[in-house]
GROMACS .gro file of C-alpha atoms in nm:
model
  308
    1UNK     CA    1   8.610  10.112   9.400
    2UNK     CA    2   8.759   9.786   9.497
    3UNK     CA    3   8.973   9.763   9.850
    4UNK     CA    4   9.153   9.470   9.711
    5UNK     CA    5   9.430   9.688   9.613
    6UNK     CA    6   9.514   9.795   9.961
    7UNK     CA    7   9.764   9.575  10.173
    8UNK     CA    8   9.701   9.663  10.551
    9UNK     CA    9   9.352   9.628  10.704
   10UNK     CA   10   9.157   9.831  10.378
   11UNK     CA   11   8.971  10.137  10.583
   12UNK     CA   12   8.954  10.362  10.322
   13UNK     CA   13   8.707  10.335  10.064
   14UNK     CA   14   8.626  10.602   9.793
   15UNK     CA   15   8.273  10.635   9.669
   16UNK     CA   16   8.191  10.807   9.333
   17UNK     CA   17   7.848  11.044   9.394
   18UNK     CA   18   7.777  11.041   8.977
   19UNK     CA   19   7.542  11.301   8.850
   20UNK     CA   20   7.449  11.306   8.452
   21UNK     CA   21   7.463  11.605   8.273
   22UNK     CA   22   7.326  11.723   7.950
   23UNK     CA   23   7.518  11.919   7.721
   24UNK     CA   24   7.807  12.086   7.855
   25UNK     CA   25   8.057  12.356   7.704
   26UNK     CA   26   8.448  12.290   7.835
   27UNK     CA   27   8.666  12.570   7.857
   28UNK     CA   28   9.012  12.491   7.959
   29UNK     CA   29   9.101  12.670   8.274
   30UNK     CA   30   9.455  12.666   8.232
   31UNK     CA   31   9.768  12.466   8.005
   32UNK     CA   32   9.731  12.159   8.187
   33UNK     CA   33   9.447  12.001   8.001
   34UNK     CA   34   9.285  11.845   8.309
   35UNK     CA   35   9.117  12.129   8.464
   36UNK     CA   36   8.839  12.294   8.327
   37UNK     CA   37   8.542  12.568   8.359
   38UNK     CA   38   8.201  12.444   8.281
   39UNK     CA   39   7.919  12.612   8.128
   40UNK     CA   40   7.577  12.510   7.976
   41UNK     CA   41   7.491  12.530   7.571
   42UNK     CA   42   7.206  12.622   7.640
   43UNK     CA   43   6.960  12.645   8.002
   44UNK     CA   44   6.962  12.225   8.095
   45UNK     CA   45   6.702  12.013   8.112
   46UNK     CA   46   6.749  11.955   8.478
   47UNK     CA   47   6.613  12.318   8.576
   48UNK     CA   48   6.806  12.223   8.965
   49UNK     CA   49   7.154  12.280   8.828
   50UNK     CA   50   7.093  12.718   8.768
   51UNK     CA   51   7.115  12.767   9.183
   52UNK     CA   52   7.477  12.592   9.123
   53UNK     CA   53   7.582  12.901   8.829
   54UNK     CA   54   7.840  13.174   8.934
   55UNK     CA   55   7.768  13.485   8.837
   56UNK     CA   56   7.979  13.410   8.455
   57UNK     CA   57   7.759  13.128   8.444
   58UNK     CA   58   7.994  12.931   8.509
   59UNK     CA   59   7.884  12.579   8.719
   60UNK     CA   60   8.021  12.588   9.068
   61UNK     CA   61   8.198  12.320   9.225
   62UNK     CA   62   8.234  12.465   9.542
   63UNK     CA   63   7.867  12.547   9.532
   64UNK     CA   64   7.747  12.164   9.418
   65UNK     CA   65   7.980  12.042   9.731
   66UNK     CA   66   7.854  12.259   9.951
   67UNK     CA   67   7.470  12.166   9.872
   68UNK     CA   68   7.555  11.793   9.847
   69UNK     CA   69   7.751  11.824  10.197
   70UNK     CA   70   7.448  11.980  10.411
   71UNK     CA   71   7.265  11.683  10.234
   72UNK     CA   72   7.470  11.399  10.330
   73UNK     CA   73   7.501  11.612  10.677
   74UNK     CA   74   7.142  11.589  10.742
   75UNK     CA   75   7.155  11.217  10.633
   76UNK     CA   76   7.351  11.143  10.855
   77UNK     CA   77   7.141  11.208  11.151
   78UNK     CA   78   6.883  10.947  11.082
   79UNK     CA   79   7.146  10.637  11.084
   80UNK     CA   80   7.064  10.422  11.363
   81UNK     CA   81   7.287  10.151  11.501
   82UNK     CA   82   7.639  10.297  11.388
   83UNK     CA   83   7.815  10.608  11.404
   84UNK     CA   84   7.900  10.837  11.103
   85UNK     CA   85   8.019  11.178  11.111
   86UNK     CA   86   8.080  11.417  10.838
   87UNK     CA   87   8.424  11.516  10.912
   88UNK     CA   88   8.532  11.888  10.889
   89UNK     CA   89   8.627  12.010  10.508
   90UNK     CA   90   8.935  12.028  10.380
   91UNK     CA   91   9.071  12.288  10.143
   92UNK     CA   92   9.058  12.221   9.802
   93UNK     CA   93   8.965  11.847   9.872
   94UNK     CA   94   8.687  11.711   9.607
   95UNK     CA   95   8.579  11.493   9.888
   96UNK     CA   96   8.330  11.484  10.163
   97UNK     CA   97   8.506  11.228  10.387
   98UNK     CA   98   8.210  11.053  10.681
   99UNK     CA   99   8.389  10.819  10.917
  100UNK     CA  100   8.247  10.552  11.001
  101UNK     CA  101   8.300  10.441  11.401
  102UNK     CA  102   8.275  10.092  11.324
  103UNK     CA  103   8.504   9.827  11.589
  104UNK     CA  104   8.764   9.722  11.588
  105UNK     CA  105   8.863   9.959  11.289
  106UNK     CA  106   8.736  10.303  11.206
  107UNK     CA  107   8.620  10.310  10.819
  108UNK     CA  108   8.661  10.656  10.638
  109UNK     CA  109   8.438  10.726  10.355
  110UNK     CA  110   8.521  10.979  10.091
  111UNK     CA  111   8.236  11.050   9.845
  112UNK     CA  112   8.353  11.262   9.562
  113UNK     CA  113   8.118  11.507   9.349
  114UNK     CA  114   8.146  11.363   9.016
  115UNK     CA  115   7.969  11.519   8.682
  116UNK     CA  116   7.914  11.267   8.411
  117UNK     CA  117   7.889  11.408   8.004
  118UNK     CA  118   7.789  11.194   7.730
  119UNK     CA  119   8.049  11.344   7.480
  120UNK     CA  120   8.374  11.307   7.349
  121UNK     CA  121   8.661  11.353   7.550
  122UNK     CA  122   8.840  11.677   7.514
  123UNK     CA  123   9.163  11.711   7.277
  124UNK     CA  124   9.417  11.789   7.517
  125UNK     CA  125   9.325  11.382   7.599
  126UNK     CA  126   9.402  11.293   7.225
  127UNK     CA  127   9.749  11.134   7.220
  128UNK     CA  128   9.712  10.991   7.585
  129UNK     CA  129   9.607  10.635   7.656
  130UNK     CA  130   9.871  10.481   7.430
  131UNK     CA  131   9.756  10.143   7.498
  132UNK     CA  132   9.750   9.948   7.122
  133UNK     CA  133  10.077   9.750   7.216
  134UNK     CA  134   9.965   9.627   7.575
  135UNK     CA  135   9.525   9.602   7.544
  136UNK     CA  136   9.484   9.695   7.176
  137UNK     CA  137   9.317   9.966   6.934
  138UNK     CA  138   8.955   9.799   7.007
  139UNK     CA  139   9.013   9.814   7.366
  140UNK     CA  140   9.142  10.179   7.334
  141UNK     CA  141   8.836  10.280   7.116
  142UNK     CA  142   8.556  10.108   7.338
  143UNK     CA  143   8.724  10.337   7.632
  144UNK     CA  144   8.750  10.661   7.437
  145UNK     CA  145   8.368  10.596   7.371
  146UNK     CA  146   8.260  10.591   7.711
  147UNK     CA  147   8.157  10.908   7.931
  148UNK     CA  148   8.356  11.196   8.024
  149UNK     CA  149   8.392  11.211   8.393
  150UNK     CA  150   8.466  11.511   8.583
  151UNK     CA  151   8.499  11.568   8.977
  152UNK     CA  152   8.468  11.898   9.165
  153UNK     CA  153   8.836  11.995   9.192
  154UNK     CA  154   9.025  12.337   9.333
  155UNK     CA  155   9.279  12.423   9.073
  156UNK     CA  156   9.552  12.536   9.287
  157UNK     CA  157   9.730  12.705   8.998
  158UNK     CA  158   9.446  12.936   8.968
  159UNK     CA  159   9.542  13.325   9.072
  160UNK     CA  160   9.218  13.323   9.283
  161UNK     CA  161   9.043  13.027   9.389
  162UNK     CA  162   8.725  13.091   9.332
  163UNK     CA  163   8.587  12.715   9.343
  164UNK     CA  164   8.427  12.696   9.010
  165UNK     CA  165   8.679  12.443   8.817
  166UNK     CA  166   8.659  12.123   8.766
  167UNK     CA  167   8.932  11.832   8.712
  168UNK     CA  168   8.878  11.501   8.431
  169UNK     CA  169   8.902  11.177   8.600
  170UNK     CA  170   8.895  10.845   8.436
  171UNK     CA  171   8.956  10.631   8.787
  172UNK     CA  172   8.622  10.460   8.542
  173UNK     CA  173   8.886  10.375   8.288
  174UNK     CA  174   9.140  10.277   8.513
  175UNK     CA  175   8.952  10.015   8.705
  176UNK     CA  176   8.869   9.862   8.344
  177UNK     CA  177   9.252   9.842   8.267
  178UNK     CA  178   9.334   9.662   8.612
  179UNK     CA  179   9.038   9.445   8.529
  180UNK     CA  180   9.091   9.323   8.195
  181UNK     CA  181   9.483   9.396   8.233
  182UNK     CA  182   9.623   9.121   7.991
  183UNK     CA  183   9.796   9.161   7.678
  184UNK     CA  184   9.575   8.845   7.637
  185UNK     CA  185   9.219   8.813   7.693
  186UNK     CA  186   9.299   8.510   7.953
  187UNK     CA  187   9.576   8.666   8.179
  188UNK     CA  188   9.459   8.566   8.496
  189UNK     CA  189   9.166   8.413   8.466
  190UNK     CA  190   9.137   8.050   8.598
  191UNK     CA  191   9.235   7.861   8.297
  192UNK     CA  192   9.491   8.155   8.208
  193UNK     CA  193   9.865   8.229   8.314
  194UNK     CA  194   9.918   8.469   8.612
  195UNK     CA  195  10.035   8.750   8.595
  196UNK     CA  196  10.188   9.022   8.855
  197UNK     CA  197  10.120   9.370   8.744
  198UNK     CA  198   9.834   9.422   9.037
  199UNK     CA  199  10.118   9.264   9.279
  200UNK     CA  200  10.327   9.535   9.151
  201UNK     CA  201  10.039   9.856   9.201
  202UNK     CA  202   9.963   9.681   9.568
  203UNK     CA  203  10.372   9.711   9.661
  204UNK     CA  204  10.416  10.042   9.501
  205UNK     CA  205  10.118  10.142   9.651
  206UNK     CA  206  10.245  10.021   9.978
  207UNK     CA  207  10.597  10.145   9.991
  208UNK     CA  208  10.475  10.470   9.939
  209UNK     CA  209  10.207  10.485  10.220
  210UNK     CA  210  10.480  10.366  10.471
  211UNK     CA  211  10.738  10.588  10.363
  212UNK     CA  212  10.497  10.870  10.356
  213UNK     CA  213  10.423  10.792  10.740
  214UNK     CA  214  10.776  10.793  10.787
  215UNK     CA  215  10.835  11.112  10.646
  216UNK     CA  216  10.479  11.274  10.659
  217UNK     CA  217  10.625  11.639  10.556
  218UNK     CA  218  10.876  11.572  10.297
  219UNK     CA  219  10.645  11.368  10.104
  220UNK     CA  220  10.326  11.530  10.127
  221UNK     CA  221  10.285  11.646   9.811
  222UNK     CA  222  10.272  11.244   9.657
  223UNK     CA  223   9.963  11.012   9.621
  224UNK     CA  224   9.898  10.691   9.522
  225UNK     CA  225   9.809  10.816   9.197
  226UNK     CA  226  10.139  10.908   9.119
  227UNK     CA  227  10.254  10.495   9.154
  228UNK     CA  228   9.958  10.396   8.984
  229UNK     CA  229  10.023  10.623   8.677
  230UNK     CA  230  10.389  10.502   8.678
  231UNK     CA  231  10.237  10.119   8.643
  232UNK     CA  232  10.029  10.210   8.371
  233UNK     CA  233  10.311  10.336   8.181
  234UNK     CA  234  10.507  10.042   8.276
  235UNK     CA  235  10.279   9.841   8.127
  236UNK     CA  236  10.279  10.030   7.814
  237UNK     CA  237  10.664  10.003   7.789
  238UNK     CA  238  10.659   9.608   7.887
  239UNK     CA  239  10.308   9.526   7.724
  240UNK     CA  240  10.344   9.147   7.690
  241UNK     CA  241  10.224   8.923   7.982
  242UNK     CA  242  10.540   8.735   7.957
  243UNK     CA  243  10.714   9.037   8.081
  244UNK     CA  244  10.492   9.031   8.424
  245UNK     CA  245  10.509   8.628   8.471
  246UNK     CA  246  10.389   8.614   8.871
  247UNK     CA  247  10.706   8.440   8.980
  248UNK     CA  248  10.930   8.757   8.858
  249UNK     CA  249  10.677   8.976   9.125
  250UNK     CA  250  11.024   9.121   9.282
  251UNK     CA  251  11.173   9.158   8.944
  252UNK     CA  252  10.910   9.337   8.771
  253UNK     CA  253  10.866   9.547   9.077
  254UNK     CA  254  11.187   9.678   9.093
  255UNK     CA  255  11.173   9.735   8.728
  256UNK     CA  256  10.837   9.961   8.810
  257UNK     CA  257  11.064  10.101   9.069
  258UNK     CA  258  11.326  10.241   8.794
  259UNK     CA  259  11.102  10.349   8.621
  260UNK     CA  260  10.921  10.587   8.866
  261UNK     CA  261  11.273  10.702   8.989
  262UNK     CA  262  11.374  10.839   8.699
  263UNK     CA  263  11.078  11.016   8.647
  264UNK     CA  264  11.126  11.149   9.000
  265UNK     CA  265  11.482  11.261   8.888
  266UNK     CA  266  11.371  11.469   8.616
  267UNK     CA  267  11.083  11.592   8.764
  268UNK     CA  268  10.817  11.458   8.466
  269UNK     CA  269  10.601  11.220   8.500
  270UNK     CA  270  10.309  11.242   8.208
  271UNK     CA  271   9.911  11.171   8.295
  272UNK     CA  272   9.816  10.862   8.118
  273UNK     CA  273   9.558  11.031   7.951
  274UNK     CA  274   9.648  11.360   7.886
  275UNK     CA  275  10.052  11.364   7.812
  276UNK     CA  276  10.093  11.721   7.881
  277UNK     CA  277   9.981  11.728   8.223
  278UNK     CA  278  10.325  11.619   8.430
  279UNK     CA  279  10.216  11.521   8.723
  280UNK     CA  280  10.543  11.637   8.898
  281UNK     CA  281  10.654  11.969   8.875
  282UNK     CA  282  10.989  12.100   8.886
  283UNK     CA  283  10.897  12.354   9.157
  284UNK     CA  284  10.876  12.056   9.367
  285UNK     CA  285  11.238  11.933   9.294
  286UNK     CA  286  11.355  11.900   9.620
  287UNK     CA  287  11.087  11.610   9.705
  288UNK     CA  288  11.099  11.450   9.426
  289UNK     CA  289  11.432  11.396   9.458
  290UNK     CA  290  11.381  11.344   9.837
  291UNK     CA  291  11.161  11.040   9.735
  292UNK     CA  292  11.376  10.888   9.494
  293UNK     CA  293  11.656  10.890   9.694
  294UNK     CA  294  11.436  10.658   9.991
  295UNK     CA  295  11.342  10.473   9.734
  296UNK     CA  296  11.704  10.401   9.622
  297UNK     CA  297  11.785  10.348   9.978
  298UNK     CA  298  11.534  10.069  10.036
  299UNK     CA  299  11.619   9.898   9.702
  300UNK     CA  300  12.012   9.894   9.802
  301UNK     CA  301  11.906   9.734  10.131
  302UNK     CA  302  11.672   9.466  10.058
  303UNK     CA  303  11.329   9.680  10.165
  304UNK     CA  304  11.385   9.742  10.550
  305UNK     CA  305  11.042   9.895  10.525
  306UNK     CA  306  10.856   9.589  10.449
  307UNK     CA  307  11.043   9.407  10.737
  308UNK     CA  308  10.867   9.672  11.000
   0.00000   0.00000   0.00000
């Protein structure tokens, strides 16, 4: 995880804790497509991962966090020289979060429980990453080749929460597309043009940190994954570099900006990778709409939150 792509002081870092896994059976847990139950095929290899089964045997995320926390816990301890503390868990958060007392800024840490399965994704993941226009079939083939990741993650639709699902990430796959983010190979690059589509995730990213410190309630429900899911489409709907020239940073932005307002107004807003997940429910109308409407406000009048 890079820090580049925060704009105050970066004090928050996320740390993937990756642990391989043999051959793994997903059951969907529910119509989403992102979260699933986990089982073996057959006893693994790695004899350590049976104390983690429920009693379907069923692999427990709740029970892997738990383990890896009273490990990290007792780690912890033996630091010399600097100050780390495991800080107390919260509900249905994949994270173990240490902060780090570290002047003149305090550093939190969040190291996320993350299995990793050599096998092909899963089909509810089929008609997402529509990326041949903007990076190109090859590029969207090398990625669908590449591990499945999963983290330890509480599905809060679930009737009882019994700990035991678990969520697909590809933050892997998404750090590859900000990389190599060019509709040409050299966007960026020294001898290339310059583009603005990470200026664009960076102010997103921004605006909605301050307005969710503005507004800490209303808005508690969004995450910078929500923005950053919006650019990616973006790009996908404007997926030539002379669409993002660096110079048109405020133009492009606000175009970003449309976008991810009108998904706010109708409540959908599709996972990159798998379509049918909306990452904005209609229960949650009311902030949604909340949202966009700060967001209109601060486009009509020139960004008074930037001038803070």
């Amino acid at each position: 995880y890079s820090p580049t792509l925060q704009i105050s002081q970066p004090n928050e870092f996320d740390i993937m804790f990756v642990i391989p896994v043999g051959r793994l059976q997903l059951d969907e847990s529910d119509d989403t497509g992102a979260y699933y139950y986990l089982k073996f095929k057959r006893n693994p290899k790695e004899k350590y991962f049976l104390k983690f089964l429920d009693e379907d045997g069923k692999l427990s995320a709740f029970k892997m966090l738990q383990a890896l926390r009273e490990i990290i816990k007792q780690e912890v301890k033996n630091f010399k020289n600097v100050e780390v503390t495991v800080t107390r868990k919260k509900a249905g958060s994949p994270a173990i979060t240490l902060q780090i007392k570290n002047p003149p800024l305090d550093i939190s840490v969040d190291i996320i429980l993350t299995l990793k399965v050599q096998r092909s994704w899963p089909p509810s993941t089929r008609d997402g990453l529509k990326i041949k226009e903007w990076l190109g079939t090859k590029a969207r083939r090398d990625f669908k080749f590449k591990s499945l990741y999963l983290v330890a993650k509480q599905n809060k639709r679930e009737k009882v929460l019994r700990g035991n699902t678990w969520r697909l990430s590809f933050s892997h796959i998404e750090k590859l597309m900000m990389e190599n983010h060019g509709h040409s190979r050299t966007c960026c690059e020294s001898h290339g043009s310059k583009c603005c589509r990470k200026g664009c995730l960076k102010l997103l990213k921004y605006l909605l940190e301050q307005l969710k410190m503005q507004y800490p309630k209303e808005l508690e429900k969004f995450c910078s994954y929500h923005v950053k899911t919006a650019l990616f489409h973006s790009c996908v709907m404007w997926p030539n570099d002379t669409d993002w020239i660096l110079e048109d940073l405020d133009h492009c932005f606000q175009k970003c900006l449309g976008y991810f307002m009108e998904c706010l107004q109708k409540s959908q807003l599709p996972h990159f990778f798998i379509p049918k997940y909306n990452l904005l429910s209609l229960e949650d109308r009311a902030s949604n709409h909340f949202l966009s409407r700060q967001i209109n406000h601060q486009l009509n009048n020139r960004f008074p939150i930037f001038q803070e």
